[in-house]
XYZ file of C-alpha atoms in Angstrom:
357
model
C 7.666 18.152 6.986
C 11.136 15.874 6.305
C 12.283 17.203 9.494
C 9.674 16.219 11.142
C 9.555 12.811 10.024
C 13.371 12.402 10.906
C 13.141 14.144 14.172
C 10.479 11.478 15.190
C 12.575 8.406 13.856
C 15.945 9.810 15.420
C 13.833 9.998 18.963
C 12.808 6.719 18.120
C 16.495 5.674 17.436
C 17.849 7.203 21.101
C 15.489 5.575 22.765
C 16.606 2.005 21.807
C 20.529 2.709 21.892
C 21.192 2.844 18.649
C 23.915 5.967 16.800
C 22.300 5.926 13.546
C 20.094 3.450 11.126
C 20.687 2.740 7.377
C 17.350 2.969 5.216
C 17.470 0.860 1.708
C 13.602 0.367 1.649
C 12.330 3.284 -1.044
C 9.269 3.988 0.510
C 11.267 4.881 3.538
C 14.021 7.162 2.344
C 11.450 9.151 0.493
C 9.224 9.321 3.741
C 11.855 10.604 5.504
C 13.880 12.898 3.014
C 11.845 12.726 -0.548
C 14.948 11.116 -2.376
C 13.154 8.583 -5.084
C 16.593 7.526 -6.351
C 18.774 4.433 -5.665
C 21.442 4.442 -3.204
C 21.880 4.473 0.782
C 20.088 6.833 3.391
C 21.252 7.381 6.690
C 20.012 8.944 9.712
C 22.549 9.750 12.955
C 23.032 12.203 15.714
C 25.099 14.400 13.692
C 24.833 13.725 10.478
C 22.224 12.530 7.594
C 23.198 11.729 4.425
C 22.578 9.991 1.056
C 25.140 8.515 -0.785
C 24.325 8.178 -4.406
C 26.239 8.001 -7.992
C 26.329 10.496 -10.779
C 23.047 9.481 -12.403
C 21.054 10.846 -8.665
C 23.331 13.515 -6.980
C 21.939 17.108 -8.796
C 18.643 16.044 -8.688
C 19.272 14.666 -5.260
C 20.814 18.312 -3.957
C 18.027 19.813 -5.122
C 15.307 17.985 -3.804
C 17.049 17.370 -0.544
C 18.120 20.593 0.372
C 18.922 19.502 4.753
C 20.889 16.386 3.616
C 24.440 15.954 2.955
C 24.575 14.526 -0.277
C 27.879 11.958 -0.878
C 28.576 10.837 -4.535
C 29.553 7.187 -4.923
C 32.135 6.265 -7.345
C 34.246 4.060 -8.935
C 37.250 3.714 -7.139
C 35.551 1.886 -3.768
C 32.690 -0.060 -3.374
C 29.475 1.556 -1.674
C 29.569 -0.561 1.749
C 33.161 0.308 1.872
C 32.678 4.254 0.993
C 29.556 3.962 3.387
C 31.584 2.326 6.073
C 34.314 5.390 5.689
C 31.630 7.981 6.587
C 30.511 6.009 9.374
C 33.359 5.616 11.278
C 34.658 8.756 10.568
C 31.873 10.368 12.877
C 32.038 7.717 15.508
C 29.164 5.762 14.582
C 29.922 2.367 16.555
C 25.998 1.131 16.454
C 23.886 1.120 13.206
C 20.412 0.116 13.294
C 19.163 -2.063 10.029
C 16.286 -3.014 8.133
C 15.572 -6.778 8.786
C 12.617 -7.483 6.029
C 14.729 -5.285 3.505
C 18.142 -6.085 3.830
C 19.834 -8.450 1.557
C 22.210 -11.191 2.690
C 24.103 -9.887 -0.183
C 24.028 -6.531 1.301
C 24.633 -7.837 4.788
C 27.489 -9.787 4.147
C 29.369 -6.626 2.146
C 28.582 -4.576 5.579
C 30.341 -7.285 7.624
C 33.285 -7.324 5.382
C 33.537 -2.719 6.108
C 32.133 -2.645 9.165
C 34.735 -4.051 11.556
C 34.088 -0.677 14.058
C 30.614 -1.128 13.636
C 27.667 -2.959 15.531
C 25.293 -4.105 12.707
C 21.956 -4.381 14.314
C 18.606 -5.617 12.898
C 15.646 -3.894 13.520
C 12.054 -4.279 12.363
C 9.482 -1.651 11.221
C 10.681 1.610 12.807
C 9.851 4.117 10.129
C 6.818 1.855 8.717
C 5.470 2.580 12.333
C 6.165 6.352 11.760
C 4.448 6.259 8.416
C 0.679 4.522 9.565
C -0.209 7.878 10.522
C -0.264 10.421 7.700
C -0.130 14.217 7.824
C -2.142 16.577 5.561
C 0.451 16.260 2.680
C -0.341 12.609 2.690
C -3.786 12.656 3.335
C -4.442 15.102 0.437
C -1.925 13.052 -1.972
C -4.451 10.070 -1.120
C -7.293 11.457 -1.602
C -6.368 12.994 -5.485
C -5.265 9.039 -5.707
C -9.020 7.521 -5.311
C -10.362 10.562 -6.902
C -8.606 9.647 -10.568
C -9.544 6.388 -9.468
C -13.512 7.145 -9.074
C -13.229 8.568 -12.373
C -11.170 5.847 -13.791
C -14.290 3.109 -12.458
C -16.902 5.110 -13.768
C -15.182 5.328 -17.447
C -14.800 1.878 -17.295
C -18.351 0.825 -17.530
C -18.839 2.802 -20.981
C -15.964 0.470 -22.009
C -17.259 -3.176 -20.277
C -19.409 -4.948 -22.437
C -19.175 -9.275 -24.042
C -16.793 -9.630 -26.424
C -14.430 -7.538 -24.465
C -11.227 -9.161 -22.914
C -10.320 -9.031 -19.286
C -6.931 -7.838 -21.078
C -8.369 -5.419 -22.929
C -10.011 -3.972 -19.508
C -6.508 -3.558 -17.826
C -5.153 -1.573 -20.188
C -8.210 0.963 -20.566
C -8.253 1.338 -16.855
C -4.183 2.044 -17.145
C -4.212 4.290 -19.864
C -7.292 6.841 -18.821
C -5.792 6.903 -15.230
C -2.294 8.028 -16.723
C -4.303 10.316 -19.171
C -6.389 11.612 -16.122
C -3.067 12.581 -14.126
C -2.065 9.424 -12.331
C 2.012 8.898 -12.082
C 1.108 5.087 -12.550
C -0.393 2.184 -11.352
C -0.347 1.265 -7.688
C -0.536 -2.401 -8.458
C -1.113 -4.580 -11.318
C -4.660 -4.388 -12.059
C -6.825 -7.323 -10.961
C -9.606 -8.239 -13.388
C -11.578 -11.489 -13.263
C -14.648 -12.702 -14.693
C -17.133 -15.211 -14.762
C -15.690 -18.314 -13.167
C -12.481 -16.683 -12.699
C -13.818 -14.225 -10.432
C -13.277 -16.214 -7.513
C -9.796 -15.792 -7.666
C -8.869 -12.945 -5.285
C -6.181 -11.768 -6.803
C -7.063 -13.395 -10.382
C -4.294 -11.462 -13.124
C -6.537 -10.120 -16.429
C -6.210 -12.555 -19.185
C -7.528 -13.133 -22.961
C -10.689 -14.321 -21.471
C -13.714 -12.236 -23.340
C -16.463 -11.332 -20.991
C -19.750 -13.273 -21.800
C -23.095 -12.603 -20.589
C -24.091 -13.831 -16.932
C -20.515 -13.142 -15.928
C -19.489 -11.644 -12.945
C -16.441 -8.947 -13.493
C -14.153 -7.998 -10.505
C -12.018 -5.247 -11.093
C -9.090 -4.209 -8.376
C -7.324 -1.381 -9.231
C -5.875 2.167 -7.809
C -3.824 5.017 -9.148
C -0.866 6.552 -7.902
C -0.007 10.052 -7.435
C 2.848 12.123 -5.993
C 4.025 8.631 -4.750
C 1.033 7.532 -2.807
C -1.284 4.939 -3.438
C -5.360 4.194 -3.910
C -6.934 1.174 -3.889
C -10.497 -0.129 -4.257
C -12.633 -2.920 -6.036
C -16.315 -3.744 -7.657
C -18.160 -6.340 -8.775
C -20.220 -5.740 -11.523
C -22.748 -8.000 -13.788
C -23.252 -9.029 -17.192
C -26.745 -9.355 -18.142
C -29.575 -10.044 -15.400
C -28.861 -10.697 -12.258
C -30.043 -14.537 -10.836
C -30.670 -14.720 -7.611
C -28.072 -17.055 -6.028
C -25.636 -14.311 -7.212
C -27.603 -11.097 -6.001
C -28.112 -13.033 -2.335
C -23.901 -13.032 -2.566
C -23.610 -9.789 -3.539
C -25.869 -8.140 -0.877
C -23.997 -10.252 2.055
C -20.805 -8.917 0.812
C -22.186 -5.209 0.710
C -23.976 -5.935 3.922
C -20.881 -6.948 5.435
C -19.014 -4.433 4.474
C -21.345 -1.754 5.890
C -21.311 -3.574 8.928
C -17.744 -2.657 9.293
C -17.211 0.380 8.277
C -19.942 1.601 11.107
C -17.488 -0.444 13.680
C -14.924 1.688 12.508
C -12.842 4.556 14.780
C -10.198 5.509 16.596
C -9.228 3.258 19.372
C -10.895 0.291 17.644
C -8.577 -3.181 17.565
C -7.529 -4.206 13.705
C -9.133 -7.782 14.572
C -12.393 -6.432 15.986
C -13.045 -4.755 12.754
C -12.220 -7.860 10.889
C -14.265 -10.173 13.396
C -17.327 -7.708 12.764
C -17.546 -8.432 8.657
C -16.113 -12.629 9.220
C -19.024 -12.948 12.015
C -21.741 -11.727 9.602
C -20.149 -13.789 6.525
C -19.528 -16.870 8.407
C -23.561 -16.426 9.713
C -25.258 -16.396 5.762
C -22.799 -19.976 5.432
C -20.117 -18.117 3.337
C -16.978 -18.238 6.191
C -15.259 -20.655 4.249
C -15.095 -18.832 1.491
C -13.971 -15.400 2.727
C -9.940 -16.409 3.391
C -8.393 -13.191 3.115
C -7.955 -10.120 5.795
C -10.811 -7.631 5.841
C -8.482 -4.736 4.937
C -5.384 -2.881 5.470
C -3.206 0.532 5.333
C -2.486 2.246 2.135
C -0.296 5.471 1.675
C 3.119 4.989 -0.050
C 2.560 1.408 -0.525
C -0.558 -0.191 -1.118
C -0.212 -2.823 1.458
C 1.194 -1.588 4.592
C 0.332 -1.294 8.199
C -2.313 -1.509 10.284
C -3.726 -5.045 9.041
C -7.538 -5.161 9.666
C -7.111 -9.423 9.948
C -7.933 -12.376 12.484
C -4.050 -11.599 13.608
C -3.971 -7.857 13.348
C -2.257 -5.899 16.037
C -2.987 -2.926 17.761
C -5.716 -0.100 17.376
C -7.063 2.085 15.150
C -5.463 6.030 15.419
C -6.921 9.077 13.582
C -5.291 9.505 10.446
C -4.922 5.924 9.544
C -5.695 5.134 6.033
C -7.432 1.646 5.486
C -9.062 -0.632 3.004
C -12.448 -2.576 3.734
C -12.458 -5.172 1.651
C -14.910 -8.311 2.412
C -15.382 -10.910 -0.450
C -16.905 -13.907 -1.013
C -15.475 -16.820 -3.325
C -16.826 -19.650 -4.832
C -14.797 -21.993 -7.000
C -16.846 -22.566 -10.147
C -19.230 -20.481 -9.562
C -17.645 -16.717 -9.023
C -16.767 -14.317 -6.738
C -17.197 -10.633 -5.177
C -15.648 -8.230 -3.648
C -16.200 -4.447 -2.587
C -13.734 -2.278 -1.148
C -13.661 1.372 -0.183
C -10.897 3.183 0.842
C -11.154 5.300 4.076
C -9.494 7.824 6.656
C -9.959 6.987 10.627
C -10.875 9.252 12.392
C -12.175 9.913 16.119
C -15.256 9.521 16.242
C -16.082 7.096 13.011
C -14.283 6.997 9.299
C -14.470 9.713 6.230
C -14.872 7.068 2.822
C -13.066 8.358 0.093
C -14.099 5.818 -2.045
C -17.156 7.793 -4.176
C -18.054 4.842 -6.831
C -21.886 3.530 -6.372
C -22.093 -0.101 -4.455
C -25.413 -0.777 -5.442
C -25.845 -3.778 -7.828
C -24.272 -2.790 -11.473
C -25.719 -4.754 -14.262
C -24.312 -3.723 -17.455
């Protein structure tokens, strides 16, 4: 699998010029190699390696068995002990991470790297990693399904009197307790008024009856991420709020029947903001429709107004339409799903039909 993924990026590497690339990001040295410590990855013609201190290197060797594992110490500083290794295999042009790299960092490479071409470079494994395998796929999927489980525990718990507070750390502790490593993200939970802030953090609000309650949340597991979100009620449902609800699941359906391999990002987008900005609500829907999840929970493809590119099987993407209204509330619905040829496989298994608890 890890020499897969590294056979792919050093093709990718060779075709623009370039004798090796340093990785910082974490997501991406554990894509390519599975190291989840701290320290430097780098991919080249003859050699990969990790260079790492005490705390990393046994664990390191034994997760890693292909790479050559270099122990950083004391008596040099990394960017100078990384430079050593460099040049000592001929390496005269390293490729960079642009949105990762430090000026900190880049400044202690120009100070070793007087052999070396320091060249900045945008995206190259993140493009690797929008397709997943089986591994990944699989990893996902156990993600949303403690997640499904977490939602439906959850609305034993909801009820007025509780806090939004209180809510975040019931949906952290059964997903740990149900075999989650962690969080994804910080939980998102917003009620009543609040509710039309998108990302709206959980506070010592209680919920009260009438409220809307948005809850955004996802699990992680073996690294990889889930993500999806309901809207629930307190109480009975009026009608201005059941009209908002239903355009936002309408929506959302809308979409995920657009979706498929070969579909653009935007056109997917364009399909849920058409139908919103028709039932008066464009103005209030300011966010993307959706967008990749795997080791992080916002990555590539971006299902926006200004998304690139087209859908490929094996993508793994949010569809998240909302509606907002300051004062008033908000909702959202999101389902997490797989692309594949001829439509999309919804992992997502929590009921979207109006909740009124």
């Amino acid at each position: 699998m890890y020499r897969t993924r590294i056979s792919n990026l050093r093709k990718k590497l060779v075709d623009e010029g370039f004798d090796s690339m340093l990785i910082l990001k974490p997501e991406n040295q554990y894509y390519l190699c599975g190291f989840d410590g701290e320290g430097f990855l780098v991919i080249g013609k003859e050699r990969d390696i990790i260079l790492t201190d005490f705390r990393y290197v046994e664990e390191t060797k034994s997760k890693t068995a292909d790479m050559e594992v270099i122990e950083l110490k004391y008596d040099v500083t990394p960017y100078e002990k990384l430079a050593h290794e460099l040049m000592s295999t001929g390496v005269k042009k390293i490729a960079v991470e642009r949105q990762y790299l430090t000026l900190k960092s880049y400044e202690e490479m120009k100070r070793f790297f007087n052999e070396i071409d320091i060249i900045s470079t945008e995206n190259l494994v993140e493009e690797l990693r929008t397709v997943k395998d089986e591994t990944e796929l699989d990893f996902i999927k156990q993600a949303q399904s403690i997640t499904d489980k977490t939602f439906s525990h959850i609305l034993d718990y909801i009820r007025p009197g509780v806090s939004e507070n209180d809510i975040a750390i019931e949906i952290e502790y059964f997903m740990k307790k149900s075999g989650a490593d962690g969080l994804a993200f910080p939980t998102i939970v917003a009620s009543g008024p609040r509710s039309s802030l998108p990302h709206g953090k959980p506070t010592a609000r209680k919920l009260e009856v009438g409220d809307f309650l948005t809850i955004d949340f996802g699990a992680k597991f073996n690294h990889y991420c889930s993500d999806m979100t309901r809207t629930v009620f307190l109480g009975k449902l009026d009608k201005e709020k059941e009209r908002i609800y239903n355009i936002v699941l309408e929506a959302q359906k809308k979409a995920l029947e657009h979706i498929k391999a070969g579909v653009p990002c935007k056109e997917v987008d364009k399909i849920a903001r058409e139908y919103i900005e028709k039932k008066g609500f464009g103005q209030n829907f300011g966010h993307g429709l959706g967008h990749g999840v795997g080791l992080e929970v916002h990555e590539a493809p971006r299902l926006s107004p200004k998304g690139d590119g087209c859908l490929l099987p094996g993508m793994v993407v949010t569809v998240e339409p909302g509606i907002y209204v300051e004062g008033f509330g908000g909702v959202r619905i999101e389902d997490l799903v797989i692309v594949t040829n001829d439509g999309c496989i919804n992992l997502t298994q929590s009921p979207k039909d109006i909740i009124c608890l």
